[in-house]
């Protein structure tokens, strides 16, 4: 595939035309926004510091205050600097992912605290909610509620002040963070990692499918390809955290160009990416398979493997329809209008409660869809479908495909009540009836 | 922000129009492109990524824009079902009709408007900015082989439309 294949029309002419076009677009570009000029002139590290260190110190201080309020916890050395960098990594995430991640991490943290307090209280543990201003992650509120203790413990941070409130003991404290506050001596990373990492460890150890990638094909046909993540033989069996490489088996024709990357979650808040290099291509006996290998430093602690699409997400809804037509989530999407969170398993484990470890978090509801008509809202957690606990999208698609299924199905969702931080029941159960679109 | 980092950020501002046009290749809407370019700068400013010669800041900005677009696309992917949004709107006419109707400059613009965003972006980096394959690969998050293939297909597509146009106009197609 060389440039000199352009014989009938000069490549130079094409490039010249393109350059003319792009130059004209650049000339038509708007001026540099004043905001950016003022940032460059301000010589102020405020935003960066407050984002990273603010989140880190805020989390650390809030953790300590909660501990001071309700737990007897020993202090460890603080990796505050590492947490600051970790928080800064969030800058590369979109808001929705950021919110989910912070919720997951914070809730895992609360779980860890609860479990460390007293084994007997685990079964009594009721709710824990983390509210965060996505635009300002250094502003947050953590609420913790435990049946074994009267009242509710709250702690929060507004960027400069840290406050806590213990309704049971009737105590409130406000701590001014100031500019030079030292992070409390507390190893938050260890606590954060406790539950979150152990959950992902199980997932990674099984080599589950974490994401579906779309391959780049001729004419942009965008056929769907399923990627399977498997620990390399003899490596993943001892510790899924120490893969020196992971082999991905790819169902794809040999003429398909596959370009994927692996996202390594190297800590509760940290992400890194590794390129996937094609190291072998078997074109002999089974042309559908070849291997790609991710070169991962041995010291990396892999928490999650995710394969991204090679270049861009689908460029039109038609692409999506074609690409995902045979996928469980596409079936669910098409028949109900609901789409669920990618992090559903983590959220399922942490968001709801340890006694009801099921449910899928609804991230979008298509307008005029069956789910919308039934009254399901984004943010709801679909708990039961036809009186059966909902555990996975695949299961849901199987139920939808069941010819014996009734036309209208009773569903139960858990819905977060709005605003009221002091409510004892932040989630309410809602019973609805959903009539899926008929099978095509 | 120390002095060297501030100077690096000021230098980065000199790439503003290039970053804006790169965003325009991925999302055609000018307003959205400006927002994306500005957001890329804000994220660059807020990050602790080293700004030095080892990692050209322009490439870094392009990469951030690409990630922002991908995040948007993923949200759309997860969002409600429905028709295409305007940002990927394309001309409903066939390439032949476009080629027949317009002079080359306008034809190029119209053909680009119909192309996949990734193709447009690759053409912009290669032919608009003379980036190397390696740099394009970094900016687009693709392999160099993919970049070569993309460029070939995009240019071939453009060539075929231009050739049809010149043929109908009786120019240069002997």
Coordinates of C-alpha atoms in Angstrom, one line a residue:
Chain A
X1 CA 0.0 0.0 0.0
X2 CA 2.2 2.8 -1.2
X3 CA 1.8 6.3 -2.2
X4 CA 3.0 5.6 -5.7
X5 CA -0.1 3.7 -6.4
X6 CA -1.6 7.1 -7.1
X7 CA -0.7 7.1 -10.7
X8 CA -3.6 8.7 -12.5
X9 CA -3.9 11.7 -10.3
X10 CA -0.9 13.2 -8.8
X11 CA -0.6 12.6 -5.1
X12 CA 1.1 16.0 -4.9
X13 CA -2.0 17.7 -6.2
X14 CA -4.2 16.0 -3.7
X15 CA -1.9 17.0 -0.9
X16 CA -1.7 20.5 -2.2
X17 CA -5.5 20.8 -2.3
X18 CA -5.7 19.4 1.2
X19 CA -3.1 21.8 2.5
X20 CA -5.0 24.7 0.9
X21 CA -8.2 23.6 2.6
X22 CA -6.6 23.1 6.0
X23 CA -4.8 26.4 5.8
X24 CA -8.0 28.2 5.1
X25 CA -9.6 26.4 8.1
X26 CA -6.7 27.6 10.3
X27 CA -7.0 31.1 9.1
X28 CA -10.7 31.0 10.0
X29 CA -9.9 29.7 13.5
X30 CA -11.2 31.9 16.4
X31 CA -8.7 33.8 18.4
X32 CA -7.2 32.2 21.5
X33 CA -9.8 32.5 24.3
X34 CA -9.0 35.3 26.8
X35 CA -9.3 32.7 29.6
X36 CA -6.3 30.8 28.3
X37 CA -4.2 33.9 28.1
X38 CA -5.1 34.9 31.6
X39 CA -4.2 31.4 32.8
X40 CA -0.8 31.7 31.2
X41 CA -0.2 35.1 32.7
X42 CA -1.6 34.3 36.1
X43 CA 1.4 32.2 37.2
X44 CA -0.9 30.5 39.5
X45 CA -0.7 26.8 40.4
X46 CA -3.9 27.2 42.4
X47 CA -6.1 25.0 40.2
X48 CA -3.7 22.2 39.9
X49 CA -2.7 22.1 43.5
X50 CA -6.2 22.4 44.7
X51 CA -7.4 19.7 42.4
X52 CA -4.8 17.2 43.2
X53 CA -3.7 18.1 46.7
X54 CA -7.2 19.3 47.5
X55 CA -8.7 15.9 46.7
X56 CA -5.9 14.1 48.4
X57 CA -5.8 16.2 51.5
X58 CA -9.6 16.4 51.5
X59 CA -10.0 12.6 51.3
X60 CA -7.3 12.1 53.8
X61 CA -8.6 14.6 56.3
X62 CA -12.2 13.4 55.9
X63 CA -11.1 9.9 56.4
X64 CA -9.3 10.9 59.6
X65 CA -12.3 12.9 60.9
X66 CA -14.7 10.0 60.2
X67 CA -12.3 7.8 62.0
X68 CA -12.1 10.2 64.9
X69 CA -15.8 10.5 65.0
X70 CA -16.8 6.9 65.0
X71 CA -13.9 4.5 64.7
X72 CA -10.8 3.6 66.6
X73 CA -8.2 3.5 63.8
X74 CA -4.5 3.4 63.9
X75 CA -2.6 5.8 61.7
X76 CA -0.1 4.8 59.1
X77 CA 2.4 6.7 57.0
X78 CA 0.7 8.8 54.4
X79 CA 1.5 8.6 50.6
X80 CA -0.1 12.0 50.1
X81 CA 2.1 12.9 47.1
X82 CA 1.1 9.7 45.3
X83 CA -2.5 10.4 46.0
X84 CA -2.1 13.9 44.6
X85 CA -0.7 12.6 41.4
X86 CA -3.4 10.0 41.3
X87 CA -6.1 12.6 41.6
X88 CA -4.5 14.6 38.8
X89 CA -4.9 11.5 36.6
X90 CA -8.6 12.0 36.8
X91 CA -8.2 15.0 34.6
X92 CA -8.0 12.6 31.7
X93 CA -11.3 11.0 32.5
X94 CA -14.7 12.3 31.3
X95 CA -17.1 13.4 34.0
X96 CA -19.3 10.4 34.0
X97 CA -16.4 8.0 34.5
X98 CA -14.9 10.3 37.1
X99 CA -18.2 10.3 39.1
X100 CA -18.5 6.6 38.9
X101 CA -14.9 6.0 39.9
X102 CA -15.0 8.4 42.8
X103 CA -18.2 6.8 44.0
X104 CA -16.7 3.4 43.7
X105 CA -13.5 4.3 45.4
X106 CA -15.2 6.2 48.2
X107 CA -17.7 3.6 48.9
X108 CA -15.1 0.9 48.9
X109 CA -13.2 3.0 51.4
X110 CA -16.3 3.2 53.6
X111 CA -16.8 -0.5 53.3
X112 CA -13.2 -1.0 54.4
X113 CA -13.7 1.2 57.3
X114 CA -16.8 -0.5 58.3
X115 CA -15.3 -3.9 58.1
X116 CA -12.2 -2.9 60.0
X117 CA -14.3 -1.5 62.9
X118 CA -15.9 -4.6 64.0
X119 CA -16.8 -7.8 62.2
X120 CA -20.2 -7.8 63.9
X121 CA -21.1 -4.5 62.4
X122 CA -20.7 -5.7 58.9
X123 CA -24.2 -7.2 58.8
X124 CA -25.6 -4.1 60.3
X125 CA -23.9 -1.8 57.9
X126 CA -26.7 -0.1 56.0
X127 CA -25.8 2.8 53.7
X128 CA -22.9 4.9 52.7
X129 CA -23.1 7.6 50.1
X130 CA -20.5 9.8 48.6
X131 CA -21.6 13.1 47.0
X132 CA -19.1 14.8 44.9
X133 CA -19.2 17.9 42.7
X134 CA -17.8 16.5 39.5
X135 CA -16.5 19.9 38.4
X136 CA -14.8 20.4 41.7
X137 CA -13.7 17.0 43.0
X138 CA -12.2 18.7 46.1
X139 CA -15.7 19.4 47.2
X140 CA -17.4 16.3 48.5
X141 CA -19.6 14.9 51.2
X142 CA -19.4 11.5 52.7
X143 CA -22.3 10.2 54.7
X144 CA -22.1 7.1 56.7
X145 CA -25.0 5.4 58.4
X146 CA -24.9 2.3 60.6
X147 CA -27.7 0.6 62.3
X148 CA -25.5 -0.3 65.2
X149 CA -25.0 3.4 66.0
X150 CA -27.6 6.1 66.4
X151 CA -27.6 8.9 64.0
X152 CA -25.5 9.6 61.0
X153 CA -21.9 10.6 60.5
X154 CA -21.2 13.2 57.8
X155 CA -18.0 14.6 56.7
X156 CA -17.3 16.9 53.8
X157 CA -15.0 19.3 52.2
X158 CA -15.7 22.5 50.2
X159 CA -12.2 23.0 48.9
X160 CA -10.9 25.0 51.8
X161 CA -12.8 23.9 54.8
X162 CA -13.3 20.4 56.1
X163 CA -16.3 19.7 58.2
X164 CA -17.8 16.8 60.1
X165 CA -21.0 16.2 61.8
X166 CA -22.0 13.4 64.1
X167 CA -25.8 13.5 64.5
X168 CA -25.7 10.7 67.1
X169 CA -23.2 12.5 69.3
X170 CA -24.5 15.9 68.4
X171 CA -20.9 17.1 67.6
X172 CA -19.8 19.2 64.7
X173 CA -16.3 20.3 63.7
X174 CA -14.9 22.6 61.1
X175 CA -11.3 22.5 60.1
X176 CA -9.8 25.2 57.9
X177 CA -7.5 23.6 55.5
X178 CA -5.7 26.8 54.6
X179 CA -2.9 26.7 52.0
X180 CA -0.3 24.9 54.1
X181 CA -2.2 22.3 55.9
X182 CA -0.3 19.1 56.2
X183 CA -2.1 16.0 55.1
X184 CA -3.0 13.9 58.1
X185 CA -0.9 10.8 58.6
X186 CA -3.1 8.2 57.3
X187 CA -2.6 5.6 54.6
X188 CA -5.8 6.1 52.6
X189 CA -4.4 4.1 49.7
X190 CA -4.4 1.0 51.8
X191 CA -7.9 1.5 52.9
X192 CA -9.1 2.4 49.4
X193 CA -7.4 -0.6 47.9
X194 CA -8.9 -3.0 50.4
X195 CA -12.2 -3.8 48.9
X196 CA -11.9 -2.3 45.4
X197 CA -8.8 -4.1 44.5
X198 CA -9.9 -7.4 45.8
X199 CA -13.1 -7.2 43.8
X200 CA -11.2 -6.4 40.6
X201 CA -8.7 -9.1 41.4
X202 CA -11.4 -11.7 41.1
X203 CA -12.6 -10.3 37.8
X204 CA -9.1 -10.0 36.3
X205 CA -8.2 -13.5 37.5
X206 CA -11.1 -15.0 35.6
X207 CA -10.0 -13.1 32.5
X208 CA -13.5 -11.9 31.9
X209 CA -14.5 -9.8 28.9
X210 CA -14.3 -6.3 30.0
X211 CA -15.1 -4.4 26.8
X212 CA -15.9 -5.0 23.3
X213 CA -13.8 -3.3 20.7
X214 CA -14.6 -2.5 17.1
X215 CA -12.1 -3.2 14.5
X216 CA -11.2 -1.0 11.6
X217 CA -12.4 -2.6 8.4
X218 CA -12.6 -1.7 4.8
X219 CA -15.2 1.0 4.1
X220 CA -15.8 1.5 7.7
X221 CA -18.1 -1.5 7.9
X222 CA -17.2 -1.7 11.6
X223 CA -17.8 -5.3 12.3
X224 CA -17.8 -6.3 15.9
X225 CA -15.0 -8.3 17.3
X226 CA -14.9 -9.9 20.7
X227 CA -11.7 -9.7 22.7
X228 CA -11.0 -12.1 25.4
X229 CA -8.4 -11.3 28.1
X230 CA -6.5 -14.3 29.4
X231 CA -3.6 -14.4 31.8
X232 CA -0.6 -15.8 30.2
X233 CA 0.0 -19.4 31.1
X234 CA 1.8 -19.7 34.4
X235 CA 1.8 -16.1 35.1
X236 CA -1.8 -15.2 36.0
X237 CA -2.2 -18.4 38.0
X238 CA -0.1 -17.3 40.9
X239 CA -1.1 -13.6 41.1
X240 CA -3.3 -11.7 38.7
X241 CA -1.5 -8.6 39.7
X242 CA 1.9 -9.5 38.3
X243 CA 1.3 -10.3 34.7
X244 CA 4.4 -9.6 32.7
X245 CA 2.2 -9.8 29.7
X246 CA -1.4 -10.8 28.8
X247 CA -2.3 -12.6 25.7
X248 CA -5.4 -11.4 24.0
X249 CA -7.2 -13.9 21.7
X250 CA -8.9 -12.0 19.0
X251 CA -11.7 -13.3 16.8
X252 CA -11.0 -11.5 13.6
X253 CA -10.2 -12.2 10.0
X254 CA -6.5 -11.8 9.2
X255 CA -7.2 -8.9 6.9
X256 CA -8.7 -6.9 9.8
X257 CA -6.5 -4.3 11.2
X258 CA -6.7 -4.5 15.0
X259 CA -5.3 -1.7 17.0
X260 CA -6.2 -1.9 20.7
X261 CA -4.8 -0.6 23.9
X262 CA -5.0 -1.9 27.4
X263 CA -5.9 0.4 30.2
X264 CA -4.1 -0.6 33.4
X265 CA -5.7 0.6 36.5
X266 CA -2.6 0.6 38.6
X267 CA -4.2 1.8 41.8
X268 CA -7.6 2.8 43.1
X269 CA -7.2 6.2 41.5
X270 CA -4.5 5.7 39.0
X271 CA -4.6 4.6 35.4
X272 CA -2.0 3.9 32.8
X273 CA -2.1 2.6 29.3
X274 CA -0.1 0.1 27.5
X275 CA -0.1 -0.3 23.7
X276 CA -0.9 -3.7 22.4
X277 CA 1.6 -4.9 19.9
X278 CA 0.8 -7.5 17.4
X279 CA 3.5 -10.2 18.0
X280 CA 2.1 -13.1 16.0
X281 CA -0.4 -13.6 13.3
X282 CA -1.4 -17.1 12.5
X283 CA -2.6 -17.3 8.9
X284 CA -2.3 -21.0 8.5
X285 CA -4.7 -23.4 10.2
X286 CA -7.1 -21.0 11.8
X287 CA -7.0 -17.6 10.2
X288 CA -9.5 -16.3 12.6
X289 CA -7.1 -16.1 15.5
X290 CA -3.9 -14.3 16.2
X291 CA -2.3 -13.1 19.4
X292 CA -1.4 -9.7 20.6
X293 CA 0.7 -9.1 23.6
X294 CA 0.7 -6.2 26.0
X295 CA 4.1 -5.3 27.3
X296 CA 3.5 -4.5 30.9
X297 CA 6.2 -3.7 33.3
X298 CA 6.5 -6.5 35.9
X299 CA 6.2 -4.1 38.8
X300 CA 2.8 -2.9 37.5
X301 CA -0.1 -3.9 39.6
X302 CA -2.8 -4.6 37.1
X303 CA -6.2 -3.9 38.5
X304 CA -8.3 -4.0 35.4
X305 CA -7.7 -4.7 31.8
X306 CA -9.9 -2.9 29.3
X307 CA -9.6 -2.8 25.6
X308 CA -10.5 0.3 23.8
X309 CA -11.7 0.8 20.4
X310 CA -9.0 1.2 17.9
X311 CA -9.6 4.7 16.9
X312 CA -12.9 6.2 17.8
X313 CA -16.1 5.1 19.2
X314 CA -18.8 4.5 16.7
X315 CA -19.5 7.5 14.6
X316 CA -23.2 7.2 14.2
X317 CA -26.0 5.4 15.8
X318 CA -26.3 3.4 12.7
X319 CA -22.7 2.2 13.2
X320 CA -23.6 1.2 16.8
X321 CA -26.7 -0.7 15.6
X322 CA -24.7 -2.6 13.1
X323 CA -21.7 -3.2 15.3
X324 CA -23.5 -4.4 18.4
X325 CA -26.5 -6.1 16.8
X326 CA -25.7 -9.5 18.4
X327 CA -24.5 -8.3 21.8
X328 CA -26.5 -8.7 25.0
X329 CA -26.3 -5.1 25.9
X330 CA -27.4 -4.2 22.4
X331 CA -30.4 -6.5 22.7
X332 CA -31.3 -5.0 26.0
X333 CA -30.8 -1.5 24.6
X334 CA -33.0 -2.2 21.6
X335 CA -35.8 -3.9 23.4
X336 CA -35.9 -1.7 26.6
X337 CA -34.0 1.5 25.9
X338 CA -31.7 1.0 28.9
X339 CA -28.0 0.9 29.0
X340 CA -26.1 0.0 32.1
X341 CA -22.8 1.1 33.7
X342 CA -19.6 -0.6 32.6
X343 CA -18.6 -0.7 36.3
X344 CA -21.8 -2.5 37.2
X345 CA -20.1 -5.2 39.2
X346 CA -18.2 -2.8 41.4
X347 CA -21.2 -0.6 41.9
X348 CA -23.4 -3.5 42.5
X349 CA -21.1 -4.7 45.2
X350 CA -20.7 -1.3 46.9
X351 CA -23.5 1.0 46.1
X352 CA -26.4 -1.0 47.3
X353 CA -25.5 -3.1 50.3
X354 CA -23.7 -6.3 51.1
X355 CA -27.0 -8.0 51.6
X356 CA -28.3 -7.3 48.2
X357 CA -25.3 -7.9 45.9
X358 CA -27.2 -7.6 42.7
X359 CA -28.8 -5.0 40.4
X360 CA -27.5 -3.1 37.4
X361 CA -27.1 0.7 37.4
X362 CA -29.0 2.3 34.6
X363 CA -26.8 5.0 33.0
X364 CA -29.1 6.0 30.2
X365 CA -32.8 5.6 29.2
X366 CA -33.7 6.3 25.6
X367 CA -36.6 8.7 25.1
X368 CA -39.9 7.1 24.2
X369 CA -38.4 3.7 24.9
X370 CA -40.1 1.0 26.9
X371 CA -38.0 1.9 29.9
X372 CA -38.9 5.5 29.7
X373 CA -42.6 4.7 29.4
X374 CA -42.3 2.5 32.4
X375 CA -40.8 5.4 34.4
X376 CA -37.2 4.2 34.8
X377 CA -34.7 7.0 35.2
X378 CA -31.0 7.2 34.6
X379 CA -29.3 6.5 37.9
X380 CA -31.8 3.9 39.0
X381 CA -30.6 0.5 39.9
X382 CA -32.6 -2.3 38.2
X383 CA -32.9 -4.8 41.0
X384 CA -35.5 -7.3 39.8
X385 CA -36.9 -8.4 36.5
X386 CA -40.1 -10.4 36.7
X387 CA -39.3 -11.1 40.4
X388 CA -35.9 -12.4 39.6
X389 CA -32.7 -10.6 40.8
X390 CA -30.9 -8.9 38.0
X391 CA -27.2 -9.8 37.9
X392 CA -25.9 -9.2 34.4
X393 CA -26.9 -7.7 31.1
X394 CA -26.4 -11.1 29.5
X395 CA -28.9 -12.7 31.8
X396 CA -31.3 -9.8 31.1
X397 CA -30.9 -10.4 27.3
X398 CA -31.6 -14.1 27.8
X399 CA -34.9 -13.3 29.6
X400 CA -35.8 -10.9 26.9
X401 CA -35.2 -13.5 24.3
X402 CA -37.3 -16.1 26.1
X403 CA -40.3 -16.7 24.0
X404 CA -42.3 -17.7 27.1
X405 CA -41.7 -14.3 28.7
X406 CA -44.8 -12.2 29.3
X407 CA -45.4 -9.1 27.2
X408 CA -45.3 -6.9 30.3
X409 CA -42.9 -7.5 33.0
X410 CA -42.9 -6.3 36.6
X411 CA -39.6 -4.6 37.5
X412 CA -38.2 -3.3 40.7
X413 CA -35.7 -0.5 40.8
X414 CA -33.8 1.2 43.6
X415 CA -33.9 5.0 43.3
X416 CA -31.7 7.4 45.1
X417 CA -33.7 10.1 46.9
X418 CA -32.5 13.5 46.0
X419 CA -30.7 16.0 48.2
X420 CA -31.6 14.9 51.6
X421 CA -28.3 14.1 53.2
X422 CA -29.8 13.4 56.6
X423 CA -32.4 10.9 55.3
X424 CA -32.0 7.5 56.8
X425 CA -33.2 5.8 53.7
X426 CA -31.4 7.4 50.7
X427 CA -32.7 4.6 48.4
X428 CA -36.3 3.9 47.8
X429 CA -37.8 0.9 46.2
X430 CA -40.0 1.5 43.2
X431 CA -42.2 -1.1 41.5
X432 CA -42.9 -0.5 37.8
X433 CA -44.2 -2.4 34.8
X434 CA -42.1 -2.5 31.6
X435 CA -43.3 -3.7 28.2
X436 CA -40.3 -4.5 26.1
X437 CA -40.3 -3.9 22.4
X438 CA -41.3 -7.0 20.5
X439 CA -38.6 -9.2 19.1
X440 CA -37.5 -8.2 15.6
Chain B
X1 CA 3.5 26.8 37.8
X2 CA 7.2 27.6 37.5
X3 CA 8.6 30.0 34.9
X4 CA 9.7 27.3 32.5
X5 CA 6.3 25.6 32.6
X6 CA 4.5 28.9 32.2
X7 CA 6.7 29.7 29.1
X8 CA 5.9 26.2 27.8
X9 CA 2.2 26.9 28.2
X10 CA 2.6 30.2 26.4
X11 CA 4.4 28.5 23.6
X12 CA 1.6 25.9 23.5
X13 CA -0.9 28.8 22.9
X14 CA 0.8 29.4 19.6
X15 CA -0.6 26.1 18.4
X16 CA -4.2 27.2 19.2
X17 CA -5.4 27.4 15.6
X18 CA -3.8 24.0 14.8
X19 CA -5.5 22.4 17.8
X20 CA -8.8 24.0 16.9
X21 CA -8.7 22.7 13.4
X22 CA -7.7 19.3 14.6
X23 CA -10.8 19.3 16.8
X24 CA -12.8 20.5 13.8
X25 CA -11.8 17.4 11.9
X26 CA -13.2 15.2 14.6
X27 CA -16.4 17.2 15.3
X28 CA -17.5 19.5 12.5
X29 CA -19.3 22.0 14.7
X30 CA -17.1 25.1 15.2
X31 CA -18.4 26.0 18.6
X32 CA -17.9 22.5 19.9
X33 CA -14.4 22.4 18.4
X34 CA -13.5 25.6 20.2
X35 CA -14.8 24.2 23.4
X36 CA -12.8 21.0 22.9
X37 CA -9.6 22.9 22.1
X38 CA -10.0 25.2 25.1
X39 CA -10.7 22.2 27.3
X40 CA -7.6 20.5 26.0
X41 CA -5.5 23.5 27.1
X42 CA -7.2 23.7 30.5
X43 CA -6.4 20.0 31.0
X44 CA -2.9 20.5 29.9
X45 CA -2.6 23.4 32.3
X46 CA -4.0 21.4 35.2
X47 CA -2.1 18.3 34.6
X48 CA 1.4 17.6 35.8
X49 CA 2.5 16.2 32.5
X50 CA 6.1 17.4 31.7
X51 CA 6.1 20.1 29.0
X52 CA 9.4 19.7 27.4
X53 CA 11.0 18.9 24.0
X54 CA 10.9 15.2 24.7
X55 CA 7.1 15.3 24.3
X56 CA 6.0 17.9 21.9
X57 CA 3.2 19.9 23.4
X58 CA 1.2 20.0 20.2
X59 CA 1.1 16.2 20.0
X60 CA 0.0 16.2 23.7
X61 CA -2.8 18.7 22.9
X62 CA -4.0 16.7 19.9
X63 CA -4.0 13.5 22.1
X64 CA -6.1 15.3 24.7
X65 CA -8.6 16.5 22.1
X66 CA -8.8 13.0 20.7
X67 CA -9.5 11.6 24.2
X68 CA -12.1 14.2 24.8
X69 CA -13.9 13.4 21.6
X70 CA -13.7 9.7 22.3
X71 CA -15.3 10.4 25.7
X72 CA -18.0 12.3 24.1
X73 CA -18.5 9.6 21.5
X74 CA -18.7 7.0 24.2
X75 CA -21.3 9.0 26.0
X76 CA -23.3 9.2 22.8
X77 CA -22.7 5.5 22.4
X78 CA -24.3 5.0 25.8
X79 CA -26.9 7.6 25.3
X80 CA -30.4 7.5 23.8
X81 CA -31.1 5.9 20.5
X82 CA -31.7 8.2 17.7
X83 CA -30.4 9.8 14.6
X84 CA -27.0 11.3 14.1
X85 CA -26.2 14.6 15.7
X86 CA -25.2 17.6 13.7
X87 CA -21.5 17.3 14.6
X88 CA -21.2 14.3 12.3
X89 CA -23.7 15.6 9.8
X90 CA -22.8 14.8 6.2
X91 CA -23.8 16.1 2.9
X92 CA -26.6 14.0 1.5
X93 CA -25.5 14.3 -2.1
X94 CA -23.4 11.6 -3.7
X95 CA -19.7 12.1 -4.3
X96 CA -20.5 12.3 -8.0
X97 CA -23.0 15.1 -7.5
X98 CA -20.5 17.0 -5.4
X99 CA -17.7 16.6 -7.9
X100 CA -19.9 17.6 -10.7
X101 CA -21.2 20.7 -9.1
X102 CA -18.1 22.3 -7.6
X103 CA -14.6 23.4 -8.3
X104 CA -11.8 21.5 -6.7
X105 CA -11.5 23.6 -3.5
X106 CA -15.1 23.2 -2.7
X107 CA -15.1 19.6 -3.7
X108 CA -12.3 18.9 -1.3
X109 CA -14.2 20.6 1.5
X110 CA -17.4 18.6 0.7
X111 CA -15.6 15.3 0.4
X112 CA -13.9 15.9 3.7
X113 CA -17.2 16.7 5.3
X114 CA -18.5 13.3 4.3
X115 CA -15.4 11.4 5.5
X116 CA -15.1 9.6 8.7
X117 CA -13.7 11.9 11.4
X118 CA -10.6 9.7 11.9
X119 CA -9.8 10.0 8.2
X120 CA -10.2 13.7 8.2
X121 CA -8.0 14.0 11.2
X122 CA -5.3 11.8 9.7
X123 CA -5.3 13.8 6.5
X124 CA -5.1 17.1 8.4
X125 CA -2.1 15.9 10.4
X126 CA -0.3 14.4 7.4
X127 CA -1.1 16.9 4.7
X128 CA -2.1 20.0 6.7
X129 CA 0.7 19.9 9.2
X130 CA 3.3 17.5 7.7
X131 CA 3.3 15.3 10.8
X132 CA 5.2 12.0 10.7
X133 CA 3.4 8.7 10.8
X134 CA 4.7 8.2 14.3
X135 CA 3.3 11.5 15.4
X136 CA -0.1 10.9 13.7
X137 CA -0.2 7.5 15.3
X138 CA 0.3 9.0 18.8
X139 CA -2.3 11.7 18.2
X140 CA -4.9 9.3 17.0
X141 CA -4.1 6.5 19.3
X142 CA -3.5 4.1 16.4
X143 CA -0.6 2.2 15.1
X144 CA 1.5 3.5 12.3
X145 CA 0.2 0.7 10.0
X146 CA -3.3 1.9 10.7
X147 CA -2.3 5.4 10.0
X148 CA -0.7 4.4 6.6
X149 CA -3.9 2.5 5.7
X150 CA -6.1 5.3 6.8
X151 CA -4.2 7.9 4.8
X152 CA -4.1 5.7 1.8
X153 CA -7.9 5.1 1.8
X154 CA -8.7 8.7 2.5
X155 CA -6.5 9.9 -0.3
X156 CA -7.8 7.3 -2.6
X157 CA -11.3 8.3 -1.8
X158 CA -10.6 11.9 -2.4
X159 CA -8.7 11.1 -5.6
X160 CA -11.6 9.0 -7.0
X161 CA -14.1 11.9 -6.4
X162 CA -11.7 14.4 -7.9
X163 CA -11.1 12.2 -10.8
X164 CA -14.9 11.8 -11.4
X165 CA -15.2 15.6 -11.2
X166 CA -12.4 16.3 -13.7
X167 CA -13.7 13.6 -16.0
X168 CA -17.1 15.2 -16.1
X169 CA -15.6 18.6 -16.6
X170 CA -13.4 17.2 -19.4
X171 CA -10.3 18.3 -17.6
X172 CA -7.1 16.3 -17.4
X173 CA -8.6 12.8 -17.6
X174 CA -7.1 11.4 -20.7

